[in-house]
XYZ file of N, CA and C in Angstrom:
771
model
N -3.962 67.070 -30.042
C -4.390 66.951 -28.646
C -5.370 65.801 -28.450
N -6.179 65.597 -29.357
C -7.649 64.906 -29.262
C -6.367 63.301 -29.173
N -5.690 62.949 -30.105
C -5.184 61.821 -30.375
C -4.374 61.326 -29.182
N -3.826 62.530 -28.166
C -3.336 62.528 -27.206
C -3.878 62.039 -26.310
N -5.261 62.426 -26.120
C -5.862 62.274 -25.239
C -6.210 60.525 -25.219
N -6.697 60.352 -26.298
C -7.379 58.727 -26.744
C -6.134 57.867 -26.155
N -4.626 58.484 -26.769
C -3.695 57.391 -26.098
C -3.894 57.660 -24.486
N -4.117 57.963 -23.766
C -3.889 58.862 -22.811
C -4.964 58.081 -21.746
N -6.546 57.879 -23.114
C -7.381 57.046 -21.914
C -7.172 55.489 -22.485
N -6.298 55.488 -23.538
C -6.644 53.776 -23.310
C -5.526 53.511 -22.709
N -4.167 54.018 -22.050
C -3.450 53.591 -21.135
C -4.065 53.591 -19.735
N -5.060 54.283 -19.570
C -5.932 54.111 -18.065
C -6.463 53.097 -18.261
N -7.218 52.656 -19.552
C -8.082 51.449 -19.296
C -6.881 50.367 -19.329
N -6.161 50.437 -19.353
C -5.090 49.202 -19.582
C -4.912 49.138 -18.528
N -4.397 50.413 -17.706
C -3.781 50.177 -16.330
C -5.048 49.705 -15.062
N -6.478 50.079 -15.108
C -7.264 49.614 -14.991
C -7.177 48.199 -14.530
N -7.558 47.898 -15.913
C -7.564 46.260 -16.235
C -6.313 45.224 -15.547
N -5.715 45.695 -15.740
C -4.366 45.082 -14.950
C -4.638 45.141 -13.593
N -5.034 46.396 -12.837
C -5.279 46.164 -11.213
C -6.395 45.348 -10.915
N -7.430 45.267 -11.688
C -8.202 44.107 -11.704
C -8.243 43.010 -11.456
N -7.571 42.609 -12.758
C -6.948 41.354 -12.833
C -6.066 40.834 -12.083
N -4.617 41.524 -11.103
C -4.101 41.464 -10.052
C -4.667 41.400 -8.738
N -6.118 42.101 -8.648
C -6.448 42.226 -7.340
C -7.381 40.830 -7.367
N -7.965 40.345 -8.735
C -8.626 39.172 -8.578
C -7.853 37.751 -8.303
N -6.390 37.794 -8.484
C -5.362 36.719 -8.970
C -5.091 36.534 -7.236
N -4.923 37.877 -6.866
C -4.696 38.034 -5.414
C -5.446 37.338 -4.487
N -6.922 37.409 -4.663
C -8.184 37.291 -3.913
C -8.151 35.765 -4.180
N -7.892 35.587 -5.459
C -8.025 33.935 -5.565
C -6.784 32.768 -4.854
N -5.802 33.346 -4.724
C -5.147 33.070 -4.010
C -5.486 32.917 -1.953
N -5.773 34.261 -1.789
C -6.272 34.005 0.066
C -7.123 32.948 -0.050
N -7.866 32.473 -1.027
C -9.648 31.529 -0.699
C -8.685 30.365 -0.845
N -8.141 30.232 -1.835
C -7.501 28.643 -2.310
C -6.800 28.666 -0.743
N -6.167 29.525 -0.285
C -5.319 28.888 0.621
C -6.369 28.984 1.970
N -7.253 29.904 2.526
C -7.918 29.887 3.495
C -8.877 29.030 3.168
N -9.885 29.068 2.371
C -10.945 27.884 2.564
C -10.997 26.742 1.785
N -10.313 26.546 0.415
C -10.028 25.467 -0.177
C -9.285 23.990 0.750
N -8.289 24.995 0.932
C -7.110 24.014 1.599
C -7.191 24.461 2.746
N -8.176 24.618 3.591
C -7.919 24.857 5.052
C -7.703 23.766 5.812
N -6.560 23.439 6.515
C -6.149 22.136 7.368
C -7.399 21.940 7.924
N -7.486 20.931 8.339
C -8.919 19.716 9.358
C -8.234 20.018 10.419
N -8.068 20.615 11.585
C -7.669 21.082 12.976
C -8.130 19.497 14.266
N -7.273 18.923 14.985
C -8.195 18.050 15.594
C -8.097 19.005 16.536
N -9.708 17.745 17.327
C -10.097 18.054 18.869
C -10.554 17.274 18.946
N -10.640 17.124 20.738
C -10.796 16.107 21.334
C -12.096 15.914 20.973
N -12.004 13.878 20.924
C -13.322 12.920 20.696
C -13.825 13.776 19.215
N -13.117 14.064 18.121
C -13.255 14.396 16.874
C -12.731 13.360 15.951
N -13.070 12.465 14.878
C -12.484 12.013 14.057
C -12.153 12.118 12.960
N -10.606 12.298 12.813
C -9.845 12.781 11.450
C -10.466 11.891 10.285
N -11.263 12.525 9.656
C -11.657 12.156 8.644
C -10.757 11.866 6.855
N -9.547 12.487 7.149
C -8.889 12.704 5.918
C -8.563 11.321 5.862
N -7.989 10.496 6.690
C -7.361 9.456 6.539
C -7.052 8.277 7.696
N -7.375 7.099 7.762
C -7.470 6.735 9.173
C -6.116 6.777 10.103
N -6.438 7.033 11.196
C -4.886 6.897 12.091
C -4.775 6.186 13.052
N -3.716 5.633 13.369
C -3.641 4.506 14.507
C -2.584 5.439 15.307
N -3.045 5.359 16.507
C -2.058 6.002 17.619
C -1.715 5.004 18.814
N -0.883 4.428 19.632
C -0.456 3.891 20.596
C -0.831 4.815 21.849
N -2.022 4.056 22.661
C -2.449 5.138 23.793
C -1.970 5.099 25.494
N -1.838 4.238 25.279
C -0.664 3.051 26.803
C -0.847 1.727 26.376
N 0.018 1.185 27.768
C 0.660 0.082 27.729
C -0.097 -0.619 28.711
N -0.715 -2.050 28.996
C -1.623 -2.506 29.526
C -1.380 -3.730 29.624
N -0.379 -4.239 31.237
C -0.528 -5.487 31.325
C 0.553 -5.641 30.045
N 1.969 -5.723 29.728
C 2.791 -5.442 28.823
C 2.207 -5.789 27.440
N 1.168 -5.538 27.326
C 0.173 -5.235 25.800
C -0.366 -3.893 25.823
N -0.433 -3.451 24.213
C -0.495 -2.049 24.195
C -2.470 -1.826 23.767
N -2.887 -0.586 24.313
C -4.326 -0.578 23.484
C -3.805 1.064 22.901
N -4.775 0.924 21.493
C -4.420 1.998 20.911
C -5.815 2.121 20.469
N -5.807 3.716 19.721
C -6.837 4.122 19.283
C -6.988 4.272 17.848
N -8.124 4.000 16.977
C -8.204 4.158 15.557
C -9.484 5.072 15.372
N -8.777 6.349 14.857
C -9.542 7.126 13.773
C -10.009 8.037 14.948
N -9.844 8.237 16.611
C -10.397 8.831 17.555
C -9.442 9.091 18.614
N -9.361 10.292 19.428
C -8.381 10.989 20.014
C -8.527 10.630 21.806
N -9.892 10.589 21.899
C -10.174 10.227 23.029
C -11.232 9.376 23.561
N -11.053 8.386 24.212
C -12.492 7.769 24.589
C -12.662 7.969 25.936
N -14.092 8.389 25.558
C -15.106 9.139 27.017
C -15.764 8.122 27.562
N -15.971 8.403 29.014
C -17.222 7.592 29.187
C -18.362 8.800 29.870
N -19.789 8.112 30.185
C -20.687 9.052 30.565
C -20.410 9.961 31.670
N -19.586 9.404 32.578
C -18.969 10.412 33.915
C -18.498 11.099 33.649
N -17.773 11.130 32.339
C -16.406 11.774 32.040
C -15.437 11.579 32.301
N -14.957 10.459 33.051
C -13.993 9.304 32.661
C -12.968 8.827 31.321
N -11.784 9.038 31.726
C -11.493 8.733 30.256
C -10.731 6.970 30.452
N -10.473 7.029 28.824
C -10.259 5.703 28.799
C -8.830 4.701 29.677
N -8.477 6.109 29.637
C -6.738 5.800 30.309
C -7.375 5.459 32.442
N -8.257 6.195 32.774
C -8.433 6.316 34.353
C -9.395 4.851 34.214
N -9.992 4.973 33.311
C -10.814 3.671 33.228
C -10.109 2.135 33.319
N -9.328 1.896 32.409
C -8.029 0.579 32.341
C -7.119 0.594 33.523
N -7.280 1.630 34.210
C -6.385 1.319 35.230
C -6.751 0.663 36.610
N -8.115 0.562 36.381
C -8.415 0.219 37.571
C -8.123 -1.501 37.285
N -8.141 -2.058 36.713
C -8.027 -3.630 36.032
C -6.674 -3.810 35.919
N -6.696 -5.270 36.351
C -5.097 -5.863 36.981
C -4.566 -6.894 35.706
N -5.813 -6.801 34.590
C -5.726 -7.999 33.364
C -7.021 -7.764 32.535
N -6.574 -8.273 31.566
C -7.440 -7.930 29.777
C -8.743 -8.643 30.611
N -8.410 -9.924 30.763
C -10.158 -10.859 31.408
C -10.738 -10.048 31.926
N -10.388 -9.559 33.479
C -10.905 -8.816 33.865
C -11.488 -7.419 33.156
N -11.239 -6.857 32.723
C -11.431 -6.094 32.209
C -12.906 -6.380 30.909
N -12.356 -7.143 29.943
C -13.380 -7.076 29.357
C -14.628 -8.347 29.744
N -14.585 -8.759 31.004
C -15.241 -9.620 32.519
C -16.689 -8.329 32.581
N -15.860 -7.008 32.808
C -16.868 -5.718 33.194
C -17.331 -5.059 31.740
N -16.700 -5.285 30.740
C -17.058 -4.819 29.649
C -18.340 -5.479 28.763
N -18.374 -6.984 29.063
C -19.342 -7.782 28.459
C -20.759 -7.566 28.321
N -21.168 -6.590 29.245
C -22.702 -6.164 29.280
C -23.011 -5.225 28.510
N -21.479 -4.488 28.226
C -21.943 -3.506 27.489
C -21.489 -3.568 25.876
N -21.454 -4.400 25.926
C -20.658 -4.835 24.583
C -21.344 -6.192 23.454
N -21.670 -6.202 22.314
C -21.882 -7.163 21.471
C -20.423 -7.451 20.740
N -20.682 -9.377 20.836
C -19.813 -9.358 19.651
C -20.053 -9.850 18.572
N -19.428 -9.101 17.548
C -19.336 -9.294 16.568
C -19.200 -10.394 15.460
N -17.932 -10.280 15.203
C -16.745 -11.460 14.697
C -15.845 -12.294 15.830
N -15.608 -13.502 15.261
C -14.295 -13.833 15.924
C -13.492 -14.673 14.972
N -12.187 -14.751 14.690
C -10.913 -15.480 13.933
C -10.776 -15.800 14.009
N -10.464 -17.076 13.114
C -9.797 -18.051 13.257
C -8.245 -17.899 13.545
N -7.528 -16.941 14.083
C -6.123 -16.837 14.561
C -6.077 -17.332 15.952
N -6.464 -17.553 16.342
C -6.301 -17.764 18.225
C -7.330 -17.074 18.854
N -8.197 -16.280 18.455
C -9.081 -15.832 19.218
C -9.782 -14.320 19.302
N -8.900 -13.805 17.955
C -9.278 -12.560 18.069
C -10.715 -12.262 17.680
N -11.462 -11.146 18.626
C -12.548 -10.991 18.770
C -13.233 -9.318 18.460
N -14.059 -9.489 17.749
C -15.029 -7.796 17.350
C -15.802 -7.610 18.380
N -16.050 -6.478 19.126
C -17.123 -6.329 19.689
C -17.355 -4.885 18.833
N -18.696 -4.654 19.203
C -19.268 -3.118 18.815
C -19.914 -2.628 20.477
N -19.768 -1.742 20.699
C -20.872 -0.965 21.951
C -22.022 -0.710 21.298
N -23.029 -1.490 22.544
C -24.192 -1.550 22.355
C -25.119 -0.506 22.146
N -26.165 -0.309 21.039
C -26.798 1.094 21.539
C -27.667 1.427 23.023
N -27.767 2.909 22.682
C -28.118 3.271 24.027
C -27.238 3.076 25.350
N -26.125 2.848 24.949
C -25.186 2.306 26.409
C -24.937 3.298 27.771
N -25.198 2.524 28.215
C -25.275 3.570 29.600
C -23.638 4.158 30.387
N -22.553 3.297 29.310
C -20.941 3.147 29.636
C -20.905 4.557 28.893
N -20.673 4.274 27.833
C -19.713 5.046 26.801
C -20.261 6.112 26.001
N -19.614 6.853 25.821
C -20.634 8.111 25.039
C -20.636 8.176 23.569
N -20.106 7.301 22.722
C -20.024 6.932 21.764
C -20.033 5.632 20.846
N -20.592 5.280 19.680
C -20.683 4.063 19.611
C -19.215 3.143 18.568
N -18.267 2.645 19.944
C -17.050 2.356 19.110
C -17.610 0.583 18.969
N -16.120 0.754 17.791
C -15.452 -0.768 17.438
C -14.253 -1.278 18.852
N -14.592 -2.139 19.438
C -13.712 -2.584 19.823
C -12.992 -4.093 19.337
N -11.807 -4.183 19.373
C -10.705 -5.245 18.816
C -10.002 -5.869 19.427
N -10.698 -7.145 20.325
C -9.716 -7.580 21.511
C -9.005 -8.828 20.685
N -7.211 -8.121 20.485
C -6.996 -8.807 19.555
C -5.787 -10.632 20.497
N -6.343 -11.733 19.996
C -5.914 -12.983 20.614
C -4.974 -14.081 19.770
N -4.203 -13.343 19.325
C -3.424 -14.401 18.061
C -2.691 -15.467 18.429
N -1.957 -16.652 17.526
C -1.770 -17.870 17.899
C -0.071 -16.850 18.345
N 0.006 -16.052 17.448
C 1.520 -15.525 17.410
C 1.644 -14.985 19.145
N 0.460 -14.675 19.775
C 0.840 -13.865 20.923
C 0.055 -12.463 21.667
N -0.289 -11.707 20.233
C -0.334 -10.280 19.911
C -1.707 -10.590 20.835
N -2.014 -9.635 22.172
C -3.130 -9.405 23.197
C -3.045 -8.154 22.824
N -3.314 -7.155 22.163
C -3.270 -5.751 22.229
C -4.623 -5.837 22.062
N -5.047 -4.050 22.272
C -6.721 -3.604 22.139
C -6.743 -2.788 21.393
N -7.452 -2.400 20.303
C -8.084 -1.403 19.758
C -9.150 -0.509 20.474
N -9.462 0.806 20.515
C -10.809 0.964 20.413
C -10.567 2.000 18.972
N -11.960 1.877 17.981
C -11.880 2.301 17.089
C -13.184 3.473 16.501
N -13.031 3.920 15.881
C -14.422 4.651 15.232
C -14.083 4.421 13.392
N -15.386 4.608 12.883
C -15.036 4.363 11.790
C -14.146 3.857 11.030
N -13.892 2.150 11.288
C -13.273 1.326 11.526
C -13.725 0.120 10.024
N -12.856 0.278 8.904
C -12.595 -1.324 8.165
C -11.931 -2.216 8.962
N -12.618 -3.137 9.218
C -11.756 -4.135 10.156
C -10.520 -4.853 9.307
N -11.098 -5.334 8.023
C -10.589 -5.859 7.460
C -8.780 -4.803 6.477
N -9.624 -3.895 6.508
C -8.477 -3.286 6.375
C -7.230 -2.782 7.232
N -7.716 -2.428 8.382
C -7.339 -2.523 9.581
C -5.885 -3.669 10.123
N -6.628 -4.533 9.623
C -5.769 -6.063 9.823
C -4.633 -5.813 8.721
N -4.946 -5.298 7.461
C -3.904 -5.179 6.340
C -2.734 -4.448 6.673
N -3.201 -3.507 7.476
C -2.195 -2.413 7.691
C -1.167 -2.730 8.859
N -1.711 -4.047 9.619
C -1.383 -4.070 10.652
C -1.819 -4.167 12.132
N -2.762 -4.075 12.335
C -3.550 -4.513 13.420
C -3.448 -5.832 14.137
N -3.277 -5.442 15.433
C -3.448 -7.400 15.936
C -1.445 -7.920 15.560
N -0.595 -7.101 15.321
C 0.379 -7.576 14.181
C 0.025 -8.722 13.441
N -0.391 -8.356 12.854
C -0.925 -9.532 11.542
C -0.185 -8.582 10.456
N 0.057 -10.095 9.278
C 0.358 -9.531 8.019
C -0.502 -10.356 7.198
N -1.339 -9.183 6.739
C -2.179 -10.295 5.666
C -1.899 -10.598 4.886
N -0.730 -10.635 4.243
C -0.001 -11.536 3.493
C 0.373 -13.084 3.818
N 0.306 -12.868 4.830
C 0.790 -14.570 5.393
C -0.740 -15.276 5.964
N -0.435 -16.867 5.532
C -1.825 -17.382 5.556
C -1.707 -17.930 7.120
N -3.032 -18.109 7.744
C -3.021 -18.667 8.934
C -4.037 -19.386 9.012
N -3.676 -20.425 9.605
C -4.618 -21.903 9.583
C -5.523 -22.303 10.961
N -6.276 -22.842 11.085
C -6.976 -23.806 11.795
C -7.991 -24.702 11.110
N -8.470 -25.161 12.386
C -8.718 -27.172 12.465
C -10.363 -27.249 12.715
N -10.932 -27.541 11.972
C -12.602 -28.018 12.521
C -12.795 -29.369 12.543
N -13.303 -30.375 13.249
C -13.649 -31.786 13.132
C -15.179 -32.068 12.770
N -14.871 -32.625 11.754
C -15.973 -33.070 11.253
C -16.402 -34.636 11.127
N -17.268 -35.466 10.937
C -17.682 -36.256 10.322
C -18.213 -36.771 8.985
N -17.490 -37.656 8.327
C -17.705 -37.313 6.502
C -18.859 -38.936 7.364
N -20.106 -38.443 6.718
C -21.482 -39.154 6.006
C -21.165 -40.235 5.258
N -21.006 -39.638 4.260
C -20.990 -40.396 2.817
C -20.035 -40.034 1.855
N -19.188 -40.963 1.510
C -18.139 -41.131 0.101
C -19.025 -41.877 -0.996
N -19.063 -40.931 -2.243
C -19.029 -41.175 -3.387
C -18.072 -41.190 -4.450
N -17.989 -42.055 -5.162
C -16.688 -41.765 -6.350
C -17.576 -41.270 -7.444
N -17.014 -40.397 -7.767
C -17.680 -39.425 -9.188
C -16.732 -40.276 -10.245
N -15.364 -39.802 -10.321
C -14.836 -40.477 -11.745
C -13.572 -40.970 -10.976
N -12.610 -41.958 -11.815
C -11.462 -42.673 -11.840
C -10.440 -42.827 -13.009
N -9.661 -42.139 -12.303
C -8.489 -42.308 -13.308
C -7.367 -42.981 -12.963
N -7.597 -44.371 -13.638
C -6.850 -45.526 -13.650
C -4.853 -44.883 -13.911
N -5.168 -44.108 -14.894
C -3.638 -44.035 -15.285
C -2.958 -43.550 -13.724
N -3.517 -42.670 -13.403
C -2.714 -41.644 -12.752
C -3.089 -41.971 -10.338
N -3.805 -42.935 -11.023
C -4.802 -43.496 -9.604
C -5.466 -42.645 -8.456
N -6.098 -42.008 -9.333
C -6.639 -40.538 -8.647
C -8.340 -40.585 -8.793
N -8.839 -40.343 -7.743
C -10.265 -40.439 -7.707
C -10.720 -39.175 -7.207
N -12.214 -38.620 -8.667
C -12.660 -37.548 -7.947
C -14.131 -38.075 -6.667
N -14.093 -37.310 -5.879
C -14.672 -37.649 -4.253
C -16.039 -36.893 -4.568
N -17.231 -37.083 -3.788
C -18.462 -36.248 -3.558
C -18.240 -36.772 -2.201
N -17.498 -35.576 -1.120
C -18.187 -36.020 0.123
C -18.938 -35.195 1.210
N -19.559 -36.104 1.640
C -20.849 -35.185 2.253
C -20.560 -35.538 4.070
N -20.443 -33.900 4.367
C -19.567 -33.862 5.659
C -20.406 -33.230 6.589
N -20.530 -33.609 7.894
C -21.396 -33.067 8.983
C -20.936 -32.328 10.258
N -21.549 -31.811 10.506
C -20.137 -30.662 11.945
C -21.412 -31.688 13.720
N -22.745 -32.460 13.258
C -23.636 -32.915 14.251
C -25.356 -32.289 14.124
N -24.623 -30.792 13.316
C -26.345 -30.057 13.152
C -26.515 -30.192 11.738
N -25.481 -29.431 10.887
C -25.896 -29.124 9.633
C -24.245 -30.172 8.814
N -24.989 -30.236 7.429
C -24.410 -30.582 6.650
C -23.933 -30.375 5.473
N -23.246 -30.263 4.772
C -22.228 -29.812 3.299
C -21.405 -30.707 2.536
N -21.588 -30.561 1.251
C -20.817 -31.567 0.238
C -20.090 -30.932 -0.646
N -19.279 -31.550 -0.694
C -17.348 -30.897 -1.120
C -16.963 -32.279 -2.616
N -16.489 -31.719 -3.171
C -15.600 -32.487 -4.050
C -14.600 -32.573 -4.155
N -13.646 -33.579 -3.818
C -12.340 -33.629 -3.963
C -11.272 -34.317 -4.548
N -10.009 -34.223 -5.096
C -9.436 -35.307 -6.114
C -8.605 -35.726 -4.925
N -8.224 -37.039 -4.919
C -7.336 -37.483 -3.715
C -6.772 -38.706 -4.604
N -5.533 -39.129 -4.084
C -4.667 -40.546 -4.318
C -5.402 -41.863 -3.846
N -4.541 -42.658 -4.299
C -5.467 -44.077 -3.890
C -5.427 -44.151 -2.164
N -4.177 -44.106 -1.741
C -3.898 -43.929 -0.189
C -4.638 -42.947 0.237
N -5.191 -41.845 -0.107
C -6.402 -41.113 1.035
C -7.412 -41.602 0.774
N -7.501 -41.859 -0.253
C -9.423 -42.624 -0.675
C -8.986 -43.650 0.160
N -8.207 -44.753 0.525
C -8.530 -46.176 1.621
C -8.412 -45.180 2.701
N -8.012 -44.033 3.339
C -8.020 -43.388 5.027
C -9.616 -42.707 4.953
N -9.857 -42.703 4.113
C -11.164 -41.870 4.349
C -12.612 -43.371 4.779
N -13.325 -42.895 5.882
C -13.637 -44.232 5.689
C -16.022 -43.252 6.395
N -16.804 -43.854 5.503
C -17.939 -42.963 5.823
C -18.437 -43.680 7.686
N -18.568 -42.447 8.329
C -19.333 -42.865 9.625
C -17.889 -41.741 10.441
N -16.981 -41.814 10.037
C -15.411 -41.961 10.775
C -15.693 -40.407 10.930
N -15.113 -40.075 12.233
C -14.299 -38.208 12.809
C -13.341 -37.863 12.020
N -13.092 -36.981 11.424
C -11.998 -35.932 10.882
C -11.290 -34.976 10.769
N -9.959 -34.853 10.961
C -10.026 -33.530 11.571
C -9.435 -32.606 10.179
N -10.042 -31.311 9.791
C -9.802 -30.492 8.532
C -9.061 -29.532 8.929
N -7.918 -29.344 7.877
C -7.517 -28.551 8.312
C -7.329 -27.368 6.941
N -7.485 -25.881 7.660
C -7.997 -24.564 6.589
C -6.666 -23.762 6.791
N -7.238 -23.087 5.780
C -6.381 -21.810 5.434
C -6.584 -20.853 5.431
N -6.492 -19.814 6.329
C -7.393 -19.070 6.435
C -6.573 -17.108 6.185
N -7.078 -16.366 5.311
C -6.007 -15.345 4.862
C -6.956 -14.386 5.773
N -7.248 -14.418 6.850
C -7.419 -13.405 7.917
C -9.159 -12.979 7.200
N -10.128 -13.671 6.567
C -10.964 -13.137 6.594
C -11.924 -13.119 7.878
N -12.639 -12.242 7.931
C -13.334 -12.166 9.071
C -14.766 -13.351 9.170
N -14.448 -14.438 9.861
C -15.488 -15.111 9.759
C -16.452 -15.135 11.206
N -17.352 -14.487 10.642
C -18.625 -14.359 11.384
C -19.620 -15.831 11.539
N -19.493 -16.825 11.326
C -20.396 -17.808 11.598
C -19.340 -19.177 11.266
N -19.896 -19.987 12.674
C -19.179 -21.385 12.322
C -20.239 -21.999 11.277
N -21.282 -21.422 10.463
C -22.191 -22.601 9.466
C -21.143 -23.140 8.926
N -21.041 -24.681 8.543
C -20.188 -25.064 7.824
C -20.230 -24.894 6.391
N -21.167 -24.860 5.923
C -20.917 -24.489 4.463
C -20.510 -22.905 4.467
N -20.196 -22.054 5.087
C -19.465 -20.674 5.162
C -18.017 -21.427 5.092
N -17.780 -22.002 5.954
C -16.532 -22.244 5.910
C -15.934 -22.825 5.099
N -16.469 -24.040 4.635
C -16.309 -24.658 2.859
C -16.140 -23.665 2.097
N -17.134 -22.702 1.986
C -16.913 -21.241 0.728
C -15.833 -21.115 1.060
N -15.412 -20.322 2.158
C -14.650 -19.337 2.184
C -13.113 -19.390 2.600
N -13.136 -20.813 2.970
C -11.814 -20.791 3.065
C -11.101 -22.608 2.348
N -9.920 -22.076 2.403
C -9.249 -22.919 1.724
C -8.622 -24.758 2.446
N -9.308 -25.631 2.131
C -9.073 -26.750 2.829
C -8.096 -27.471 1.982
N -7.078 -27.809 3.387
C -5.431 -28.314 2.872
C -5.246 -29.518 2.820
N -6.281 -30.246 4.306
C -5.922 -31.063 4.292
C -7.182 -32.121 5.052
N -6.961 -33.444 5.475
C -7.764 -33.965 6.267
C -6.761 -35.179 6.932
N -7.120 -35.675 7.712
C -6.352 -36.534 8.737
C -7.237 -36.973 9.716
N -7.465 -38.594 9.869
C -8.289 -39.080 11.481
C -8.339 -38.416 12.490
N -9.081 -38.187 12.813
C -9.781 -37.283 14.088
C -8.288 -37.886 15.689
N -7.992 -36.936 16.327
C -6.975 -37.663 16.892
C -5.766 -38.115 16.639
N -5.294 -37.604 15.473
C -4.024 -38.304 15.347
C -3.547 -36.723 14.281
């Protein structure tokens, strides 16, 4: 009987242990799925934080403005952004009334595209966005408004239709100072350059290898017009030595021609 019994309680503790262990396997299961992995729910003027999103919000003047990373833009009346654009017959106009309330930022060398941020404290908007009034050589007038906004990434994905894969150029005129010849190579008739180039305020010196025929076009005192390469970085300042850094110079040619 006694031996009976012993089998008798260690099949309870077994069976025990097992509802345990089932009811804990169970429990761990509702949390993983209720609070682990609980979906991010939107609402309005909330930003999806998981991942940025671009949405198409209307059509404006047959250019589209869309929204990044934000569902709705408010203003202090409670105005939204859609009753707001409609009163405006064109982008000028429009951002004509927007300018007071708005800093800008950046602007591109693509044709014109421009950063603003809303100013703090603004007496417009109830939030502090990115705006993207985008002006390309290709065409593309569309608008952003954005929140938590890589610009630069932004542009990668597509923004503005840009592909940042493809390079896009413009032209600054300068005045080259002074030509120096650093070295000469007779075989190949190639001269390396020190030239020291002026935009009227500030000045910068570049080195360059050129043929015998650009060393006689280059002439010191003379206008020039440069021309860059520019892979969509965001350039915030005409200083000319920014622009020497940062972007890629193709070419040069007499000012005018």
């Amino acid at each position: 009987m006694k031996k009976r019994k012993k089998k008798d309680n260690k099949l309870t503790y077994i069976l025990i242990a097992i509802v345990i262990f089932l009811a804990g396997f169970i429990l761990g299961l509702v949390l993983e799925r209720n609070v682990f992995h609980k979906e991010v729910k939107e609402d309005d003027n909330k930003i999806v934080i998981s991942e940025p999103i671009v949405k198409e919000y209307m059509s404006f003047v047959n250019n589209k403005v869309y929204l990044y990373n934000i569902n709705e833009v408010k203003f202090k009346d409670n105005t939204t952004l859609k009753d707001f654009i409609s009163n405006y017959k064109d982008i000028d106009n429009l951002f004509n009334d927007l300018d007071k309330h708005l800093e800008k930022v950046k602007k591109l060398y693509d044709g014109g595209t421009t950063i603003y941020e809303v100013k703090e404290d603004d007496d417009l908007f109830n939030d502090k966005l990115t705006i993207i009034r985008c002006n390309t050589e290709a065409g593309n007038r569309d608008i952003y408004f954005a929140q938590s906004i890589n610009t630069t990434e932004a542009f990668k994905a597509g923004a503005c239709g840009k592909n940042y894969q493809s390079s896009a150029s413009f032209t600054k005129d300068y005045t080259i100072e002074k030509i120096k010849v650093l070295e000469e190579d007779k075989d190949t008739e190639k001269f390396t350059l020190e030239i020291t180039i002026s935009d009227g305020k500030n000045k910068t010196t570049i080195e360059r290898i050129v043929d015998k025929q650009s060393k006689e076009i280059l002439k010191e005192g003379k206008k020039y017009t440069f021309h860059f390469e520019n892979k969509y970085k965001e350039l915030i300042t005409d200083d000319i030595e920014y622009i020497f850094s940062n972007f890629t110079l193709k070419g040069v040619v007499p000012y005018g021609k």
